[in-house]
Each structure stands twice: as C-alpha cells, then as structure tokens.
Amino acid sequence: MNVIIAESYEDGARKAADLIEKIVRENPACTLGLATGSSPVGMYQELARRCKEEGLDFSQVHSVNLDEYVGLEGTHDQSYRYFMNTNLFDHINIDKANTYVAKGVGDVEANLKEFNEVLDRTDIDIQVLGVGPDGHLGFNEPGDTLYDGAHEETLEDSTIEANKRFFASKEDVPTHALTMGMGNIMRAKRLLMIISGNKQEAATKLLMEDKIDPHCPCTFMRMHRDATVVIEKKLAQEIGYIH
Ligand code: GLP
C-alpha cells in the first residue's frame, strides 16, 4: 500500500485530487468510483477548481457511487445522489447522465438488481473511499462474513451515531443502505482512501497491523495491488505510524 502523509486536510485533498487528475488526463473517458462523507469533500472542491481554472475535463468521464441510503429520494438533502450533485457534479462539466448512484426508494430488489448490473458492466479505474469509525467501507459493516456484490445492509448503531450529525435527529437517519460489496470495491483497478477525522481505530488496524479482518472491512485494502491511502500527519502520529 502506498501511504501519503498530508500536512492538513486541504493538503490531503490536493494530493488525492492529483491522483484523480492523472487518471482523467491519461484517460478522459475513465470511470471514477466515488464516495460520500466529509473525507472526500475537499478533494471534490479541488477537482471542481481544477475543472474551472485549469481545464480539467470531465465531459467524457463516467462515475458510479459506492452506496445510497434506503428510503431517501435523490432530492433529499441527505441522500448520496444529492450529496454528489451538490459537492461535485454541479461544479464540473460531467454529463449527469453518465453518473450512477443507486436508487434509494422504490423496489429495493429491483434497485439492487440494477446496481449489480451497472457494476457488472463497469470497470472502475479508481475507487475513492472514506472509512467509517468502525472500519466500514461504503456501507460494508463489520461482520463474520462480507459480501462480494451490491447488497442491502442494516446499519450498525455506531454508523447511525456517526452519521446523525447530518440529520435533524438520530431517528431521522435511515437504518438501511444499498452498498457495493467488498468484491466490487476490490475489483477496481486502483483504490484511493482518504482517512480524516476520528478514525484512530480503523487507521491502526489498516496501517499498523497485518491482519485482514472482516470485523474491520478497510483492512481488505491491504490485499489490493494498487491502493493508496492519504492520511493526515496528526492522525498518522497519533497511531504511531510516523513520529
Ligand atoms: C458513511 C459512508 C462511507 C464513509 C463514511 C465516513 O458511512 N457510507 O462511505 O466512508 O460515512 O464518512 P466521513 O468521511 O464523513 O467520516
């Protein structure tokens, strides 16, 4: 695993954006696997700036997102479709018809079937990842076994706790989500994880231990041939990765 130490959140955002920019410039018709959460927001802002000011061209780029809450319309301000539109797609010259976020409402089985069909015919050039405090990737929650393909997850209480900051109350946080499976994530050609915030436990298991642990899904990243982790210096110091 390639580990990039960032001086700050903003520095990490720039370094992560460098990787995405390289891929988009090398292959203007690439497919980006995208993620939500506060960790990649700075990178999205930086990509939007480079699109506007430096001509980084997303007109032929396709994208597919990691996950979506069950029960939220794409127009709901906490849905991941809304997040992607407002944090990235509305600010770059991507064709929204070429962006895919699983549907959160309607027939869950049909939505999952469609999500899996999209993933089956898509080669993701780089998958952006955040990480949950419990080590979840997308919404692949810790467990004795993990899933290969897209599926529905029941969210852990700790995940609902962590995500309630975005909702009016904990009761408003959806209890279920559709997510790419671990197999979908691992089949991406490259992985780019941005670790930011209170992720000491997940970061320790990922960077300081040798175990591949389904109870900490992010540790599967260690098995990928082309995985990059961007971590803030302060967090890297806290877990003893650097001094
Ligand atoms: C949610 C998303 C994850 C994300 C996580 C961490 O649970 N489903 O994909 O990695 O939040 O979010 P943050 O970056 O805000 O800490």
mmCIF file of C-alpha atoms and ligand atoms in Angstrom:
data_model
loop_
_atom_site.group_PDB
_atom_site.id
_atom_site.type_symbol
_atom_site.label_atom_id
_atom_site.label_comp_id
_atom_site.label_asym_id
_atom_site.label_seq_id
_atom_site.Cartn_x
_atom_site.Cartn_y
_atom_site.Cartn_z
ATOM 1 C CA MET A 1 0.000 0.000 0.000
ATOM 2 C CA ASN A 2 1.178 3.431 -0.885
ATOM 3 C CA VAL A 3 0.722 5.798 2.063
ATOM 4 C CA ILE A 4 0.731 9.556 1.526
ATOM 5 C CA ILE A 5 1.103 11.731 4.610
ATOM 6 C CA ALA A 6 -0.754 15.030 4.294
ATOM 7 C CA GLU A 7 0.146 18.128 6.304
ATOM 8 C CA SER A 8 -3.515 19.077 6.649
ATOM 9 C CA TYR A 9 -6.984 18.213 5.373
ATOM 10 C CA GLU A 10 -6.516 20.671 2.498
ATOM 11 C CA ASP A 11 -3.111 19.242 1.614
ATOM 12 C CA GLY A 12 -4.634 15.739 1.588
ATOM 13 C CA ALA A 13 -7.424 16.990 -0.676
ATOM 14 C CA ARG A 14 -4.852 18.348 -3.149
ATOM 15 C CA LYS A 15 -2.766 15.170 -3.068
ATOM 16 C CA ALA A 16 -5.830 12.988 -3.599
ATOM 17 C CA ALA A 17 -7.007 15.289 -6.415
ATOM 18 C CA ASP A 18 -3.579 14.855 -8.071
ATOM 19 C CA LEU A 19 -4.221 11.112 -8.383
ATOM 20 C CA ILE A 20 -7.680 11.600 -9.859
ATOM 21 C CA GLU A 21 -6.406 14.290 -12.220
ATOM 22 C CA LYS A 22 -3.656 11.992 -13.505
ATOM 23 C CA ILE A 23 -6.180 9.289 -14.327
ATOM 24 C CA VAL A 24 -8.623 11.693 -16.003
ATOM 25 C CA ARG A 25 -5.847 13.280 -18.084
ATOM 26 C CA GLU A 26 -4.453 9.887 -19.140
ATOM 27 C CA ASN A 27 -7.886 8.505 -19.982
ATOM 28 C CA PRO A 28 -10.517 11.213 -20.471
ATOM 29 C CA ALA A 29 -13.228 8.535 -20.757
ATOM 30 C CA CYS A 30 -12.328 6.826 -17.464
ATOM 31 C CA THR A 31 -14.767 5.617 -14.836
ATOM 32 C CA LEU A 32 -14.461 7.000 -11.334
ATOM 33 C CA GLY A 33 -15.850 5.134 -8.347
ATOM 34 C CA LEU A 34 -16.950 7.858 -5.956
ATOM 35 C CA ALA A 35 -17.677 8.114 -2.258
ATOM 36 C CA THR A 36 -19.569 10.432 0.057
ATOM 37 C CA GLY A 37 -18.799 11.603 3.587
ATOM 38 C CA SER A 38 -16.778 14.580 4.762
ATOM 39 C CA SER A 39 -13.398 12.999 3.935
ATOM 40 C CA PRO A 40 -13.554 13.441 0.113
ATOM 41 C CA VAL A 41 -15.360 16.821 0.105
ATOM 42 C CA GLY A 42 -12.110 18.821 -0.033
ATOM 43 C CA MET A 43 -10.864 16.698 -2.923
ATOM 44 C CA TYR A 44 -14.118 17.322 -4.793
ATOM 45 C CA GLN A 45 -13.739 21.076 -4.241
ATOM 46 C CA GLU A 46 -10.199 20.918 -5.551
ATOM 47 C CA LEU A 47 -11.279 18.933 -8.637
ATOM 48 C CA ALA A 48 -14.034 21.484 -9.285
ATOM 49 C CA ARG A 49 -11.455 24.274 -9.067
ATOM 50 C CA ARG A 50 -9.123 22.491 -11.473
ATOM 51 C CA CYS A 51 -12.040 21.936 -13.867
ATOM 52 C CA LYS A 52 -12.934 25.650 -13.835
ATOM 53 C CA GLU A 53 -9.473 27.177 -13.683
ATOM 54 C CA GLU A 54 -7.189 24.606 -15.278
ATOM 55 C CA GLY A 55 -9.400 22.933 -17.846
ATOM 56 C CA LEU A 56 -9.535 19.516 -16.208
ATOM 57 C CA ASP A 57 -12.139 17.932 -18.459
ATOM 58 C CA PHE A 58 -14.826 15.584 -17.134
ATOM 59 C CA SER A 59 -17.035 15.686 -20.226
ATOM 60 C CA GLN A 60 -16.385 12.037 -21.105
ATOM 61 C CA VAL A 61 -15.953 10.709 -17.567
ATOM 62 C CA HIS A 62 -18.397 8.174 -16.125
ATOM 63 C CA SER A 63 -18.931 7.544 -12.435
ATOM 64 C CA VAL A 64 -20.541 5.069 -10.115
ATOM 65 C CA ASN A 65 -21.055 5.645 -6.406
ATOM 66 C CA LEU A 66 -20.356 3.311 -3.538
ATOM 67 C CA ASP A 67 -23.684 3.465 -1.768
ATOM 68 C CA GLU A 68 -27.046 5.094 -1.072
ATOM 69 C CA TYR A 69 -29.421 5.200 1.868
ATOM 70 C CA VAL A 70 -32.616 3.176 1.572
ATOM 71 C CA GLY A 71 -35.678 5.392 1.893
ATOM 72 C CA LEU A 72 -34.268 8.708 0.696
ATOM 73 C CA GLU A 73 -35.253 10.238 -2.648
ATOM 74 C CA GLY A 74 -32.360 11.598 -4.709
ATOM 75 C CA THR A 75 -33.758 15.068 -3.996
ATOM 76 C CA HIS A 76 -33.491 14.595 -0.203
ATOM 77 C CA ASP A 77 -30.631 16.745 1.049
ATOM 78 C CA GLN A 78 -29.041 13.796 2.882
ATOM 79 C CA SER A 79 -29.271 11.336 0.005
ATOM 80 C CA TYR A 80 -25.965 10.467 -1.582
ATOM 81 C CA ARG A 81 -27.285 11.449 -5.039
ATOM 82 C CA TYR A 82 -27.929 14.939 -3.676
ATOM 83 C CA PHE A 83 -24.502 14.960 -1.993
ATOM 84 C CA MET A 84 -22.756 14.098 -5.254
ATOM 85 C CA ASN A 85 -24.693 16.685 -7.248
ATOM 86 C CA THR A 86 -24.060 19.486 -4.791
ATOM 87 C CA ASN A 87 -20.475 18.625 -3.834
ATOM 88 C CA LEU A 88 -19.148 17.689 -7.256
ATOM 89 C CA PHE A 89 -21.338 17.121 -10.291
ATOM 90 C CA ASP A 90 -22.916 20.595 -10.313
ATOM 91 C CA HIS A 91 -19.427 22.138 -10.309
ATOM 92 C CA ILE A 92 -17.691 20.164 -13.068
ATOM 93 C CA ASN A 93 -18.501 19.526 -16.707
ATOM 94 C CA ILE A 94 -19.563 15.910 -16.227
ATOM 95 C CA ASP A 95 -22.709 14.727 -18.008
ATOM 96 C CA LYS A 96 -25.035 13.701 -15.151
ATOM 97 C CA ALA A 97 -26.461 11.014 -17.432
ATOM 98 C CA ASN A 98 -23.053 9.336 -17.105
ATOM 99 C CA THR A 99 -23.180 9.301 -13.297
ATOM 100 C CA TYR A 100 -24.770 6.460 -11.369
ATOM 101 C CA VAL A 101 -25.896 6.454 -7.749
ATOM 102 C CA ALA A 102 -28.086 3.529 -6.708
ATOM 103 C CA LYS A 103 -31.746 4.364 -6.175
ATOM 104 C CA GLY A 104 -32.771 4.581 -2.535
ATOM 105 C CA VAL A 105 -36.529 4.479 -2.988
ATOM 106 C CA GLY A 106 -38.944 2.101 -4.664
ATOM 107 C CA ASP A 107 -38.461 -1.629 -5.006
ATOM 108 C CA VAL A 108 -35.247 -2.474 -3.145
ATOM 109 C CA GLU A 109 -34.799 -5.767 -5.022
ATOM 110 C CA ALA A 110 -35.154 -4.059 -8.400
ATOM 111 C CA ASN A 111 -32.779 -1.274 -7.327
ATOM 112 C CA LEU A 112 -30.189 -3.821 -6.242
ATOM 113 C CA LYS A 113 -30.551 -5.755 -9.481
ATOM 114 C CA GLU A 114 -29.931 -2.565 -11.435
ATOM 115 C CA PHE A 115 -26.959 -1.618 -9.197
ATOM 116 C CA ASN A 116 -25.380 -5.047 -9.726
ATOM 117 C CA GLU A 117 -25.964 -4.872 -13.481
ATOM 118 C CA VAL A 118 -24.249 -1.488 -13.638
ATOM 119 C CA LEU A 119 -21.309 -2.810 -11.603
ATOM 120 C CA ASP A 120 -21.040 -5.962 -13.727
ATOM 121 C CA ARG A 121 -20.600 -3.945 -16.906
ATOM 122 C CA THR A 122 -18.345 -1.261 -15.378
ATOM 123 C CA ASP A 123 -14.575 -1.300 -14.975
ATOM 124 C CA ILE A 124 -13.761 1.207 -12.280
ATOM 125 C CA ASP A 125 -10.418 2.905 -12.920
ATOM 126 C CA ILE A 126 -10.122 4.276 -9.413
ATOM 127 C CA GLN A 127 -12.400 3.833 -6.421
ATOM 128 C CA VAL A 128 -12.445 6.662 -3.894
ATOM 129 C CA LEU A 129 -13.036 5.533 -0.317
ATOM 130 C CA GLY A 130 -13.576 7.075 3.065
ATOM 131 C CA VAL A 131 -13.682 4.873 6.114
ATOM 132 C CA GLY A 132 -16.202 4.613 8.915
ATOM 133 C CA PRO A 133 -15.008 4.796 12.536
ATOM 134 C CA ASP A 134 -15.697 1.026 12.761
ATOM 135 C CA GLY A 135 -13.716 0.378 9.587
ATOM 136 C CA HIS A 136 -16.697 0.140 7.238
ATOM 137 C CA LEU A 137 -16.162 0.731 3.545
ATOM 138 C CA GLY A 138 -19.124 2.182 1.707
ATOM 139 C CA PHE A 139 -21.691 0.610 3.973
ATOM 140 C CA ASN A 140 -19.986 -2.783 4.273
ATOM 141 C CA GLU A 141 -20.384 -3.141 8.008
ATOM 142 C CA PRO A 142 -18.098 -5.350 10.127
ATOM 143 C CA GLY A 143 -19.214 -8.969 10.424
ATOM 144 C CA ASP A 144 -18.122 -12.609 10.335
ATOM 145 C CA THR A 145 -18.564 -12.580 6.572
ATOM 146 C CA LEU A 146 -18.591 -9.836 3.968
ATOM 147 C CA TYR A 147 -20.389 -9.611 0.618
ATOM 148 C CA ASP A 148 -18.976 -9.803 -2.879
ATOM 149 C CA GLY A 149 -21.641 -7.852 -4.776
ATOM 150 C CA ALA A 150 -24.015 -4.968 -4.175
ATOM 151 C CA HIS A 151 -26.447 -5.713 -1.387
ATOM 152 C CA GLU A 152 -28.584 -4.167 1.321
ATOM 153 C CA GLU A 153 -27.033 -3.583 4.750
ATOM 154 C CA THR A 154 -28.590 -2.923 8.113
ATOM 155 C CA LEU A 155 -26.545 -0.092 9.561
ATOM 156 C CA GLU A 156 -24.673 -0.548 12.830
ATOM 157 C CA ASP A 157 -25.726 1.694 15.682
ATOM 158 C CA SER A 158 -22.214 3.212 15.651
ATOM 159 C CA THR A 159 -22.652 4.123 11.968
ATOM 160 C CA ILE A 160 -26.020 5.737 12.662
ATOM 161 C CA GLU A 161 -24.405 7.600 15.578
ATOM 162 C CA ALA A 162 -21.540 8.774 13.363
ATOM 163 C CA ASN A 163 -23.868 9.933 10.574
ATOM 164 C CA LYS A 164 -26.561 11.550 12.724
ATOM 165 C CA ARG A 165 -24.634 14.855 12.624
ATOM 166 C CA PHE A 166 -26.054 15.333 9.133
ATOM 167 C CA PHE A 167 -29.688 14.792 10.160
ATOM 168 C CA ALA A 168 -32.112 16.651 12.434
ATOM 169 C CA SER A 169 -32.098 13.728 14.875
ATOM 170 C CA LYS A 170 -30.781 10.172 15.201
ATOM 171 C CA GLU A 171 -34.294 8.886 14.428
ATOM 172 C CA ASP A 172 -34.108 10.510 11.001
ATOM 173 C CA VAL A 173 -31.005 8.537 9.949
ATOM 174 C CA PRO A 174 -32.023 5.676 7.642
ATOM 175 C CA THR A 175 -31.426 2.232 9.145
ATOM 176 C CA HIS A 176 -30.643 0.540 5.823
ATOM 177 C CA ALA A 177 -28.499 1.236 2.805
ATOM 178 C CA LEU A 178 -27.522 -0.248 -0.541
ATOM 179 C CA THR A 179 -23.791 -0.606 -0.994
ATOM 180 C CA MET A 180 -21.225 -2.022 -3.368
ATOM 181 C CA GLY A 181 -19.875 -5.231 -1.926
ATOM 182 C CA MET A 182 -16.261 -5.780 -0.945
ATOM 183 C CA GLY A 183 -15.716 -7.691 -4.203
ATOM 184 C CA ASN A 184 -16.901 -4.727 -6.269
ATOM 185 C CA ILE A 185 -14.511 -2.457 -4.378
ATOM 186 C CA MET A 186 -11.571 -4.828 -4.654
ATOM 187 C CA ARG A 187 -12.103 -5.251 -8.415
ATOM 188 C CA ALA A 188 -11.491 -1.531 -9.036
ATOM 189 C CA LYS A 189 -8.133 -1.048 -10.774
ATOM 190 C CA ARG A 190 -6.963 1.382 -8.089
ATOM 191 C CA LEU A 191 -8.151 2.324 -4.640
ATOM 192 C CA LEU A 192 -7.769 5.762 -3.093
ATOM 193 C CA MET A 193 -8.682 6.096 0.559
ATOM 194 C CA ILE A 194 -8.803 9.427 2.348
ATOM 195 C CA ILE A 195 -8.648 8.997 6.113
ATOM 196 C CA SER A 196 -9.734 12.040 8.017
ATOM 197 C CA GLY A 197 -11.424 12.655 11.348
ATOM 198 C CA ASN A 198 -11.586 10.383 14.382
ATOM 199 C CA LYS A 199 -10.538 7.170 12.701
ATOM 200 C CA GLN A 200 -7.816 6.055 15.108
ATOM 201 C CA GLU A 201 -9.121 2.508 15.467
ATOM 202 C CA ALA A 202 -9.655 1.871 11.751
ATOM 203 C CA ALA A 203 -6.370 3.583 10.837
ATOM 204 C CA THR A 204 -4.459 1.495 13.383
ATOM 205 C CA LYS A 205 -5.893 -1.754 12.052
ATOM 206 C CA LEU A 206 -5.236 -0.709 8.469
ATOM 207 C CA LEU A 207 -1.729 0.690 8.845
ATOM 208 C CA MET A 208 -0.244 -0.826 11.996
ATOM 209 C CA GLU A 209 -1.434 -4.452 11.892
ATOM 210 C CA ASP A 210 -1.004 -7.295 9.446
ATOM 211 C CA LYS A 211 -4.475 -8.794 9.794
ATOM 212 C CA ILE A 212 -7.204 -8.971 7.146
ATOM 213 C CA ASP A 213 -10.203 -8.717 9.408
ATOM 214 C CA PRO A 214 -13.855 -8.856 8.272
ATOM 215 C CA HIS A 215 -14.630 -7.118 11.566
ATOM 216 C CA CYS A 216 -12.718 -4.148 10.152
ATOM 217 C CA PRO A 217 -13.528 -4.164 6.411
ATOM 218 C CA CYS A 218 -10.998 -1.467 5.500
ATOM 219 C CA THR A 219 -8.179 -3.950 6.228
ATOM 220 C CA PHE A 220 -9.070 -5.687 2.936
ATOM 221 C CA MET A 221 -7.399 -2.754 1.205
ATOM 222 C CA ARG A 222 -4.084 -4.318 2.175
ATOM 223 C CA MET A 223 -4.715 -7.062 -0.387
ATOM 224 C CA HIS A 224 -5.160 -4.683 -3.312
ATOM 225 C CA ARG A 225 -2.247 -4.318 -5.745
ATOM 226 C CA ASP A 226 -2.695 -0.606 -6.307
ATOM 227 C CA ALA A 227 -4.038 1.032 -3.176
ATOM 228 C CA THR A 228 -3.183 4.496 -1.905
ATOM 229 C CA VAL A 229 -4.064 5.876 1.500
ATOM 230 C CA VAL A 230 -3.971 9.615 2.158
ATOM 231 C CA ILE A 231 -3.788 10.277 5.884
ATOM 232 C CA GLU A 232 -3.287 13.459 7.834
ATOM 233 C CA LYS A 233 0.041 13.765 9.647
ATOM 234 C CA LYS A 234 -1.645 14.340 13.020
ATOM 235 C CA LEU A 235 -3.595 11.085 12.788
ATOM 236 C CA ALA A 236 -0.568 9.191 11.449
ATOM 237 C CA GLN A 237 1.368 10.406 14.512
ATOM 238 C CA GLU A 238 -1.426 9.534 16.929
ATOM 239 C CA ILE A 239 -1.441 5.902 15.793
ATOM 240 C CA GLY A 240 2.367 5.723 15.797
ATOM 241 C CA TYR A 241 2.726 5.285 12.035
ATOM 242 C CA ILE A 242 5.164 8.196 11.984
ATOM 243 C CA HIS A 243 6.870 10.121 14.769
HETATM 244 C C1 GLP B 1 -20.559 6.982 5.504
HETATM 245 C C2 GLP B 1 -20.316 6.483 4.090
HETATM 246 C C3 GLP B 1 -18.906 5.953 3.960
HETATM 247 C C4 GLP B 1 -17.917 6.953 4.509
HETATM 248 C C5 GLP B 1 -18.193 7.193 5.965
HETATM 249 C C6 GLP B 1 -17.207 8.119 6.634
HETATM 250 O O1 GLP B 1 -20.870 5.948 6.375
HETATM 251 N N1 GLP B 1 -21.243 5.465 3.705
HETATM 252 O O2 GLP B 1 -18.643 5.672 2.593
HETATM 253 O O3 GLP B 1 -16.626 6.497 4.328
HETATM 254 O O4 GLP B 1 -19.502 7.757 6.039
HETATM 255 O O5 GLP B 1 -17.586 9.440 6.499
HETATM 256 P P1 GLP B 1 -16.704 10.693 6.879
HETATM 257 O O6 GLP B 1 -15.753 10.855 5.752
HETATM 258 O O7 GLP B 1 -17.692 11.810 6.955
HETATM 259 O O8 GLP B 1 -16.031 10.403 8.156
#
